[in-house]
Short mmCIF file of C-alpha atoms in Angstrom, two decimals:
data_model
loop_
_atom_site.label_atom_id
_atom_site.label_comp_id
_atom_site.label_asym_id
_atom_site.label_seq_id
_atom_site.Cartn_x
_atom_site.Cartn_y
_atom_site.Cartn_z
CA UNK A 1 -34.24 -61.58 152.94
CA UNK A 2 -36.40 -63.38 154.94
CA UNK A 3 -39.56 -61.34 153.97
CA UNK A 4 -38.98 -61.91 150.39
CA UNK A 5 -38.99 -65.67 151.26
CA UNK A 6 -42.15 -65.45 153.22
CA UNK A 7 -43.81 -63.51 150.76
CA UNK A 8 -43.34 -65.61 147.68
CA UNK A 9 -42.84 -68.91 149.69
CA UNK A 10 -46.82 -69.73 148.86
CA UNK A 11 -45.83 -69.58 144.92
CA UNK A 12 -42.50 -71.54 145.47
CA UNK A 13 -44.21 -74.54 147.54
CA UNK A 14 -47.04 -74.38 144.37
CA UNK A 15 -44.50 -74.91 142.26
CA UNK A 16 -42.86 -77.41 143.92
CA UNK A 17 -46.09 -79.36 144.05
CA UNK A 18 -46.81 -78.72 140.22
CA UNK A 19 -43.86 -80.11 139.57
CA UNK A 20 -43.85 -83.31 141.92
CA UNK A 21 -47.25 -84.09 139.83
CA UNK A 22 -45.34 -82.99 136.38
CA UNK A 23 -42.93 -85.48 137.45
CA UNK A 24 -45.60 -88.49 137.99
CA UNK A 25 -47.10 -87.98 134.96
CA UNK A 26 -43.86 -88.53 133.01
CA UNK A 27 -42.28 -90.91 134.54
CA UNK A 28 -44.96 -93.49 135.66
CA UNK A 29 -46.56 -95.54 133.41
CA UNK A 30 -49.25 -96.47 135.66
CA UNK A 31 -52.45 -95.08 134.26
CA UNK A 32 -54.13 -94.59 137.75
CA UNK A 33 -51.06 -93.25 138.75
CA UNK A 34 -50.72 -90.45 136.12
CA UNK A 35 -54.27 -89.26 137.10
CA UNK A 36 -53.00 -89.41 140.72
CA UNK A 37 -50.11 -87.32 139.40
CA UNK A 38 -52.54 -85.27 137.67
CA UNK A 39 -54.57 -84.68 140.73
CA UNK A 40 -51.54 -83.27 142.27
CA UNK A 41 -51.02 -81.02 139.66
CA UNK A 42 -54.12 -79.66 139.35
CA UNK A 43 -54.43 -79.02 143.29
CA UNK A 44 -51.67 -76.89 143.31
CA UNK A 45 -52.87 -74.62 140.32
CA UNK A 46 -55.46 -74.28 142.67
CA UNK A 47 -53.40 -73.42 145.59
CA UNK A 48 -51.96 -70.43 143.39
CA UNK A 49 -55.38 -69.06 142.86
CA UNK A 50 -56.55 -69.03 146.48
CA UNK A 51 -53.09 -67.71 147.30
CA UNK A 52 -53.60 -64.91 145.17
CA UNK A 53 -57.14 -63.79 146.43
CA UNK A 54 -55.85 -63.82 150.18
CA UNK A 55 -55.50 -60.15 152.05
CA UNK A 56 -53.70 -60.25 154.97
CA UNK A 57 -55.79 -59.29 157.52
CA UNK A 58 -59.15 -60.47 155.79
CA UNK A 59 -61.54 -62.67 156.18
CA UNK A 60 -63.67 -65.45 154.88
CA UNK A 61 -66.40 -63.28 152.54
CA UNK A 62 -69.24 -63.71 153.91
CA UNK A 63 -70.77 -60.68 155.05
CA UNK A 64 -70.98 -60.68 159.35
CA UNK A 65 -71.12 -57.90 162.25
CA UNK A 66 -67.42 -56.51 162.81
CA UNK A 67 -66.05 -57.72 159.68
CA UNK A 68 -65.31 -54.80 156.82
CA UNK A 69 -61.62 -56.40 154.91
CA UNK A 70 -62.58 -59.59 152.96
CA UNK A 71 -60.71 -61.54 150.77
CA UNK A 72 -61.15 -61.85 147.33
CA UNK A 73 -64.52 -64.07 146.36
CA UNK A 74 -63.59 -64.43 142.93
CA UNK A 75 -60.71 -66.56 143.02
CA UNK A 76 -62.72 -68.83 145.26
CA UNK A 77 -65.98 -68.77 142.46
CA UNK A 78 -63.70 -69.55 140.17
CA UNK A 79 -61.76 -72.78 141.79
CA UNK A 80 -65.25 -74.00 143.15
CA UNK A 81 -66.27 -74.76 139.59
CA UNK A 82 -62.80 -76.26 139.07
CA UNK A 83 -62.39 -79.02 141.51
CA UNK A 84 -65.99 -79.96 140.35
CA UNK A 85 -65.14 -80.54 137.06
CA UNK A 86 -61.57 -82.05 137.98
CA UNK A 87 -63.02 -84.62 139.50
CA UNK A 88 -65.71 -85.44 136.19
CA UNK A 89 -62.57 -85.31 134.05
CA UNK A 90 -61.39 -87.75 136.55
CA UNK A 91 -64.07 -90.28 136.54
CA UNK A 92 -63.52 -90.32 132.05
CA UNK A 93 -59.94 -90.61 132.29
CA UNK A 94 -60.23 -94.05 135.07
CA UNK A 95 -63.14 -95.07 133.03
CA UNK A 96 -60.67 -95.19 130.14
CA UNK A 97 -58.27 -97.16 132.42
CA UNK A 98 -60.70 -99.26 133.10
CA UNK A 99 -61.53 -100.22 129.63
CA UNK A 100 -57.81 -100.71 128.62
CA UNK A 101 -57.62 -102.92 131.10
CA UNK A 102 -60.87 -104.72 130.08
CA UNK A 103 -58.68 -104.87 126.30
CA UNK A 104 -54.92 -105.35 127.11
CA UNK A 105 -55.15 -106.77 130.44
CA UNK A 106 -52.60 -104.16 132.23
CA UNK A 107 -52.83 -100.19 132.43
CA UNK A 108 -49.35 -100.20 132.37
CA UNK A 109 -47.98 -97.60 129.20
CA UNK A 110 -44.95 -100.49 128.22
CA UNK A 111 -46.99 -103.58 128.66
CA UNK A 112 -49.82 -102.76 126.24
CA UNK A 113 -48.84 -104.98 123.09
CA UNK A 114 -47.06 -107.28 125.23
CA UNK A 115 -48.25 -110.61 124.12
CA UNK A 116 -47.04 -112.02 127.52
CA UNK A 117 -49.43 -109.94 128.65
CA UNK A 118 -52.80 -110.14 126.78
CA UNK A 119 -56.35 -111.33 128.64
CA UNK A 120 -56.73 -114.72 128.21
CA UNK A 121 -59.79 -115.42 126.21
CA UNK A 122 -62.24 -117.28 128.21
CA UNK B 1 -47.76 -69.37 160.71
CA UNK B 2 -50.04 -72.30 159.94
CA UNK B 3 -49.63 -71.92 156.59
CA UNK B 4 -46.26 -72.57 156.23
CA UNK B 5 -46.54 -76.22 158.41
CA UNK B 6 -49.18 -76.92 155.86
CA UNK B 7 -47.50 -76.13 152.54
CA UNK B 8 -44.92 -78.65 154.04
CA UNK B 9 -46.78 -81.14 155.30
CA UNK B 10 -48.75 -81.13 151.32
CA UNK B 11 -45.07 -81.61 149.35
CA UNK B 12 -44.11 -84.51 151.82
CA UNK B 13 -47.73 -86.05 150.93
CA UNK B 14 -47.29 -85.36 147.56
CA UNK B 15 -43.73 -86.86 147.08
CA UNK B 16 -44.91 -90.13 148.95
CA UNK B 17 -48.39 -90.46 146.39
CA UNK B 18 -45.38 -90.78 143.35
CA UNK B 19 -43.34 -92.75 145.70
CA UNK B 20 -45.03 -95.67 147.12
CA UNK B 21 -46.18 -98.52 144.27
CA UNK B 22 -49.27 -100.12 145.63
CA UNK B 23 -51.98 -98.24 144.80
CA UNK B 24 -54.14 -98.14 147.29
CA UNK B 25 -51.64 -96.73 149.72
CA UNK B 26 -51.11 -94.24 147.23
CA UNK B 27 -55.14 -93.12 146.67
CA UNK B 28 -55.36 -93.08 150.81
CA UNK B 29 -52.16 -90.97 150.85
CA UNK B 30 -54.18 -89.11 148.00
CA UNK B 31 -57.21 -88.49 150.10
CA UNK B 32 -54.88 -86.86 152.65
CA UNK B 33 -53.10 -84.85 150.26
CA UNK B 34 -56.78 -83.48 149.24
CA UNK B 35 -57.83 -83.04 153.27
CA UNK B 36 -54.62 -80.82 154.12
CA UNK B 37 -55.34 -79.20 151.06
CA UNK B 38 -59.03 -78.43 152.29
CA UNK B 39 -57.23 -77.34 155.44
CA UNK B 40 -55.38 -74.73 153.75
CA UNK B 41 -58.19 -73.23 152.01
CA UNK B 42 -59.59 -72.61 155.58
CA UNK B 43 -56.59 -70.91 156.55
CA UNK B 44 -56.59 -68.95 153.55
CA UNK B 45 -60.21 -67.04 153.81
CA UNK B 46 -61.96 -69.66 151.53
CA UNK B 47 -64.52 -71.54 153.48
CA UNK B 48 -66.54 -72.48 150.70
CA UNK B 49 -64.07 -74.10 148.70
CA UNK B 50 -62.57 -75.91 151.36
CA UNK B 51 -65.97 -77.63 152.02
CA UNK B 52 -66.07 -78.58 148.57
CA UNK B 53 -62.61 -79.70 148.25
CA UNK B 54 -63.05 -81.74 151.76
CA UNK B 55 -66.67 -83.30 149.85
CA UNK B 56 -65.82 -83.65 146.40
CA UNK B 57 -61.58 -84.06 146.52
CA UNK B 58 -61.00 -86.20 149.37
CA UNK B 59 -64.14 -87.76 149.56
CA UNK B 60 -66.16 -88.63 146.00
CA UNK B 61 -62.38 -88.71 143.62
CA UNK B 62 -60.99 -91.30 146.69
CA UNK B 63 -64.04 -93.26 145.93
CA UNK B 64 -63.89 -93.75 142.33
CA UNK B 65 -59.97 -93.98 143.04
CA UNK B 66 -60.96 -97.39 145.00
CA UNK B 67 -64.03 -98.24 142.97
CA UNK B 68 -61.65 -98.22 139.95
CA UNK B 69 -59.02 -100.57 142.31
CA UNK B 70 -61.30 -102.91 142.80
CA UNK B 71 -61.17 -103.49 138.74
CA UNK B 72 -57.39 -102.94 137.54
CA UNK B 73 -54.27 -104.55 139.28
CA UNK B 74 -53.37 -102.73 143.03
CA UNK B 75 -49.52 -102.84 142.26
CA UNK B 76 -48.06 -100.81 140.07
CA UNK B 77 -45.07 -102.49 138.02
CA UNK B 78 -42.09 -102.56 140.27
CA UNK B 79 -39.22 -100.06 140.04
CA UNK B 80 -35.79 -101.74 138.89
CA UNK B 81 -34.35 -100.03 141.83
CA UNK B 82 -35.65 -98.40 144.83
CA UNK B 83 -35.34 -94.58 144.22
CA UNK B 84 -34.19 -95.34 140.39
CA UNK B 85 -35.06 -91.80 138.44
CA UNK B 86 -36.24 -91.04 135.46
CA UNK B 87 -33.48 -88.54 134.62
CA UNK B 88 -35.21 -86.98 131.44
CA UNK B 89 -38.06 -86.60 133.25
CA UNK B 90 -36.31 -84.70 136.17
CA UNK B 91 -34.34 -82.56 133.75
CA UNK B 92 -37.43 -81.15 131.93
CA UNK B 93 -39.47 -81.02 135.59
CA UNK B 94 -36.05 -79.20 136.79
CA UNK B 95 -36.07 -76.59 133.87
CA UNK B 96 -39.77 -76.08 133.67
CA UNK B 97 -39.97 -75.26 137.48
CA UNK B 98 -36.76 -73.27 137.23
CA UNK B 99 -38.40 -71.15 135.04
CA UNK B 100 -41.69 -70.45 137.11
CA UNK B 101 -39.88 -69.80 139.93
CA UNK B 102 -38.48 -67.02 138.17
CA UNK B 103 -41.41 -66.29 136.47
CA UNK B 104 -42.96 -65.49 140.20
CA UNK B 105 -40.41 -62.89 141.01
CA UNK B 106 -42.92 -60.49 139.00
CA UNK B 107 -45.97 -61.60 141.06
CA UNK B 108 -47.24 -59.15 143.50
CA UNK B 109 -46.35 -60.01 147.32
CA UNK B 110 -48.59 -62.45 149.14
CA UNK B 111 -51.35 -60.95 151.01
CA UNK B 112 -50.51 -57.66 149.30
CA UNK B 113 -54.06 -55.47 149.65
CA UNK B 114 -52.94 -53.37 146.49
CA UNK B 115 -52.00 -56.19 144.48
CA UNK B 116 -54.02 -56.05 140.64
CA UNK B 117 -56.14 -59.30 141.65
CA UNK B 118 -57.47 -57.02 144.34
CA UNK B 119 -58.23 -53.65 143.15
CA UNK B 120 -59.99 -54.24 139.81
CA UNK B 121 -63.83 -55.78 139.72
CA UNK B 122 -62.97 -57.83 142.89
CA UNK B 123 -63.82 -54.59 144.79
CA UNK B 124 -67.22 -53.92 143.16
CA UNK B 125 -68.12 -57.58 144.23
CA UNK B 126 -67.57 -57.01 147.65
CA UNK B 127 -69.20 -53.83 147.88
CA UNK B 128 -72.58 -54.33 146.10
CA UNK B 129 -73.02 -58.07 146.31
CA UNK B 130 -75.19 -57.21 149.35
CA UNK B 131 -77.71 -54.74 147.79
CA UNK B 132 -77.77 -56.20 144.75
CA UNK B 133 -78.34 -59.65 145.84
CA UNK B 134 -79.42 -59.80 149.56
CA UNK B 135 -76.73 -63.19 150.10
CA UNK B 136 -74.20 -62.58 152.75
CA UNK B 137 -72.41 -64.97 151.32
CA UNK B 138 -70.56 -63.20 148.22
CA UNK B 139 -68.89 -66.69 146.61
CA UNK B 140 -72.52 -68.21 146.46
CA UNK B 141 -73.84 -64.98 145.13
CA UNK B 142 -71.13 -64.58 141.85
CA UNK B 143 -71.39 -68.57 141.79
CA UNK B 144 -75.76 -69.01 141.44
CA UNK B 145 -76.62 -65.36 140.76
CA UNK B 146 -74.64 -62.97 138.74
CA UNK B 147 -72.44 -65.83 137.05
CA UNK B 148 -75.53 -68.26 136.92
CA UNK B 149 -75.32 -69.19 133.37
CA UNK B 150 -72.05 -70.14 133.54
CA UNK B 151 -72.21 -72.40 136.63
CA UNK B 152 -75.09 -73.84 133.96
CA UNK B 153 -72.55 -74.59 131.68
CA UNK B 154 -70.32 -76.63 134.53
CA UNK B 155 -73.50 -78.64 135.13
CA UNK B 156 -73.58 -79.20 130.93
CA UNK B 157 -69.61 -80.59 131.58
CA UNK B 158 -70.05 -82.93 134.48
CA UNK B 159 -73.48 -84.25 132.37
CA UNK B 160 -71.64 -84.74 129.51
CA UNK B 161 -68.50 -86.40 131.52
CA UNK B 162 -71.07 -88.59 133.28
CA UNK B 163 -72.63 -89.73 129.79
CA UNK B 164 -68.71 -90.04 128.93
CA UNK B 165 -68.38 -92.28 131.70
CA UNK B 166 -71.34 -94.21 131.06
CA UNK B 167 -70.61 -94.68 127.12
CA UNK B 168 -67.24 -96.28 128.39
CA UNK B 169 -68.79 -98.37 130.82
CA UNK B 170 -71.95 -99.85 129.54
CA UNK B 171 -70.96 -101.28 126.04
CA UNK B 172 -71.75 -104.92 126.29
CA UNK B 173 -68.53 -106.38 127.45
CA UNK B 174 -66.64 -109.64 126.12
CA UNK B 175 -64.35 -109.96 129.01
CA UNK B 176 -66.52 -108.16 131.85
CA UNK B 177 -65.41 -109.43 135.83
CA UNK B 178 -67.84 -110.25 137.21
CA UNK B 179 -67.53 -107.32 139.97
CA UNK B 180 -67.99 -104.77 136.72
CA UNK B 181 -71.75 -103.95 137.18
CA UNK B 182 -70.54 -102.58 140.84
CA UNK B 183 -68.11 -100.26 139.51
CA UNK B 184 -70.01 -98.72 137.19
CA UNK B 185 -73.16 -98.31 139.79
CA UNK B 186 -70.11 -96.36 141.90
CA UNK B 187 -68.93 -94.27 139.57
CA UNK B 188 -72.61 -93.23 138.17
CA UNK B 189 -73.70 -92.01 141.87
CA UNK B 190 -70.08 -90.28 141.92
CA UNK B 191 -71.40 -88.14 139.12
CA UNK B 192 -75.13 -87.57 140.21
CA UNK B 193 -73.92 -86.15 143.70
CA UNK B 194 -72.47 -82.89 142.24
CA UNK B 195 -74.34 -82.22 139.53
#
């Protein structure tokens, strides 16, 4: 019992994460909060791929003296590229916040429209 | 194990980032949640990616986080009540994860050796990265040599997100702060840095 928790209990916490950020993006209307929510998601997607390139008993892959079981290096290729262009989608999705806010005055989803709530002009 | 102190610490990060309303608490709580999560990546054999994720998580998407505070309102609209849910939110989060969770049962074991991710081209990789390449270090040699092209392409996405970015931000504004012209300076180095 206890090894089947250990073994999948990398996948379980990844999905627990996945959906804590699942979770932010529905419910809060916050725009810098959904990419927030977002950013959680997308870490733990990221969590499952390094998860699933680990050997026990390897090591890091760089090739050293005394070292012959290495994990996988493709996962790690592959999730190198992706928290570089996370964080570019990133910077276009809070540029877009900041725009609605420079038009509606909130980046809150239920206050856009709200006349209470529109800039004043200057 | 390490691991397993980790994995906890990340979900009681992660549940206080949707928890707490001002939003700068939450991007510093962020910035943590991206630092434990570099942490990990050490623990689990991948040095490289938890130098980028230390550089480019916690450090460059904290900045534009703040850079993008210092522009939109720091509090987000207050909950009617303290730990009020969103109930149809929670049911489809609750169905979705029950679902994965099940769906893991057919993943191999952690750590397994034998497991498919390990035994197909993964293998070749590690075994003739060195003659073929002369790098020691295999995730830099798939990531600039024999996968260059692609990691071409990921330049041609952060351009064009940085030209995305700067579209957004440069059209003459009507209603521009007056801090505006900072912001955008900050989020154009953001995207230099990594390209």
């Amino acid at each position: 019992m206890m090894d089947v928790v250990l073994s999948y209990f990398n996948y379980w916490v990844v999905i627990l994460l996945m959906m804590i950020g699942f979770y932010g993006v529905i419910a809060h209307g916050n725009m810098d909060k959904k990419l927030m929510a977002l950013g959680l998601f997308q870490t733990s997607v990221f969590i499952l791929f390094i998860s699933a390139g680990k050997v026990i008993g390897g090591a890091t892959p760089v090739i050293r003296d005394g070292v012959s079981v290495f994990s996988n290096p493709l996962p790690h290729v592959l999730i190198l590229t992706a928290i570089v262009v996370g964080v570019a989608t990133t910077a276009v999705g809070l540029a877009l916040a900041v725009r609605i806010n420079e038009a509606y005055g909130t980046i809150e989803d239920d206050l856009i429209g709200d006349p209470s709530h529109e800039p004043e002009e200057p | 194990m390490i691991d397993i102190g980790l994995l906890i610490f990340l979900v009681v990060v992660a549940v206080a980032v949707i928890h707490v309303r001002n939003l700068f608490t939450a991007s510093m709580l962020f910035a943590i949640y991206s630092l434990l999560s570099a942490g990990l990546f050490v623990v689990l054999d991948a040095g490289d990616v938890a130098l980028t994720e230390a550089a480019v998580g916690a450090g460059i998407s904290t900045l534009l986080f703040l850079a993008t505070l210092t522009l939109v309102d720091r509090e987000e609209a207050p909950a009617i009540k303290p730990w009020r849910h969103h109930w149809p939110a929670l049911l489809v989060v609750g169905i979705t994860g029950a679902f994965l969770v099940y769906a893991t049962l057919d993943l191999p074991q952690f750590g397994d050796p034998n497991s498919p991710a390990q035994t197909h081209v993964g293998a070749q990789y590690i075994a003739n990265t060195y003659e073929d390449m002369g790098i020691p270090n295999m995730v830099a040699a798939v990531l600039a040599s024999y996968r260059s092209i692609d990691t071409l392409g990921e330049g041609f996405v952060i351009f064009t997100a940085g030209l995305a970015v700067y579209a957004l931000l440069s059209v003459p504004p009507r209603r521009r702060r007056k801090n505006g012209a900072h912001d955008k300076a900050a989020e154009k180095t953001g995207e230099k840095s990594h390209e």
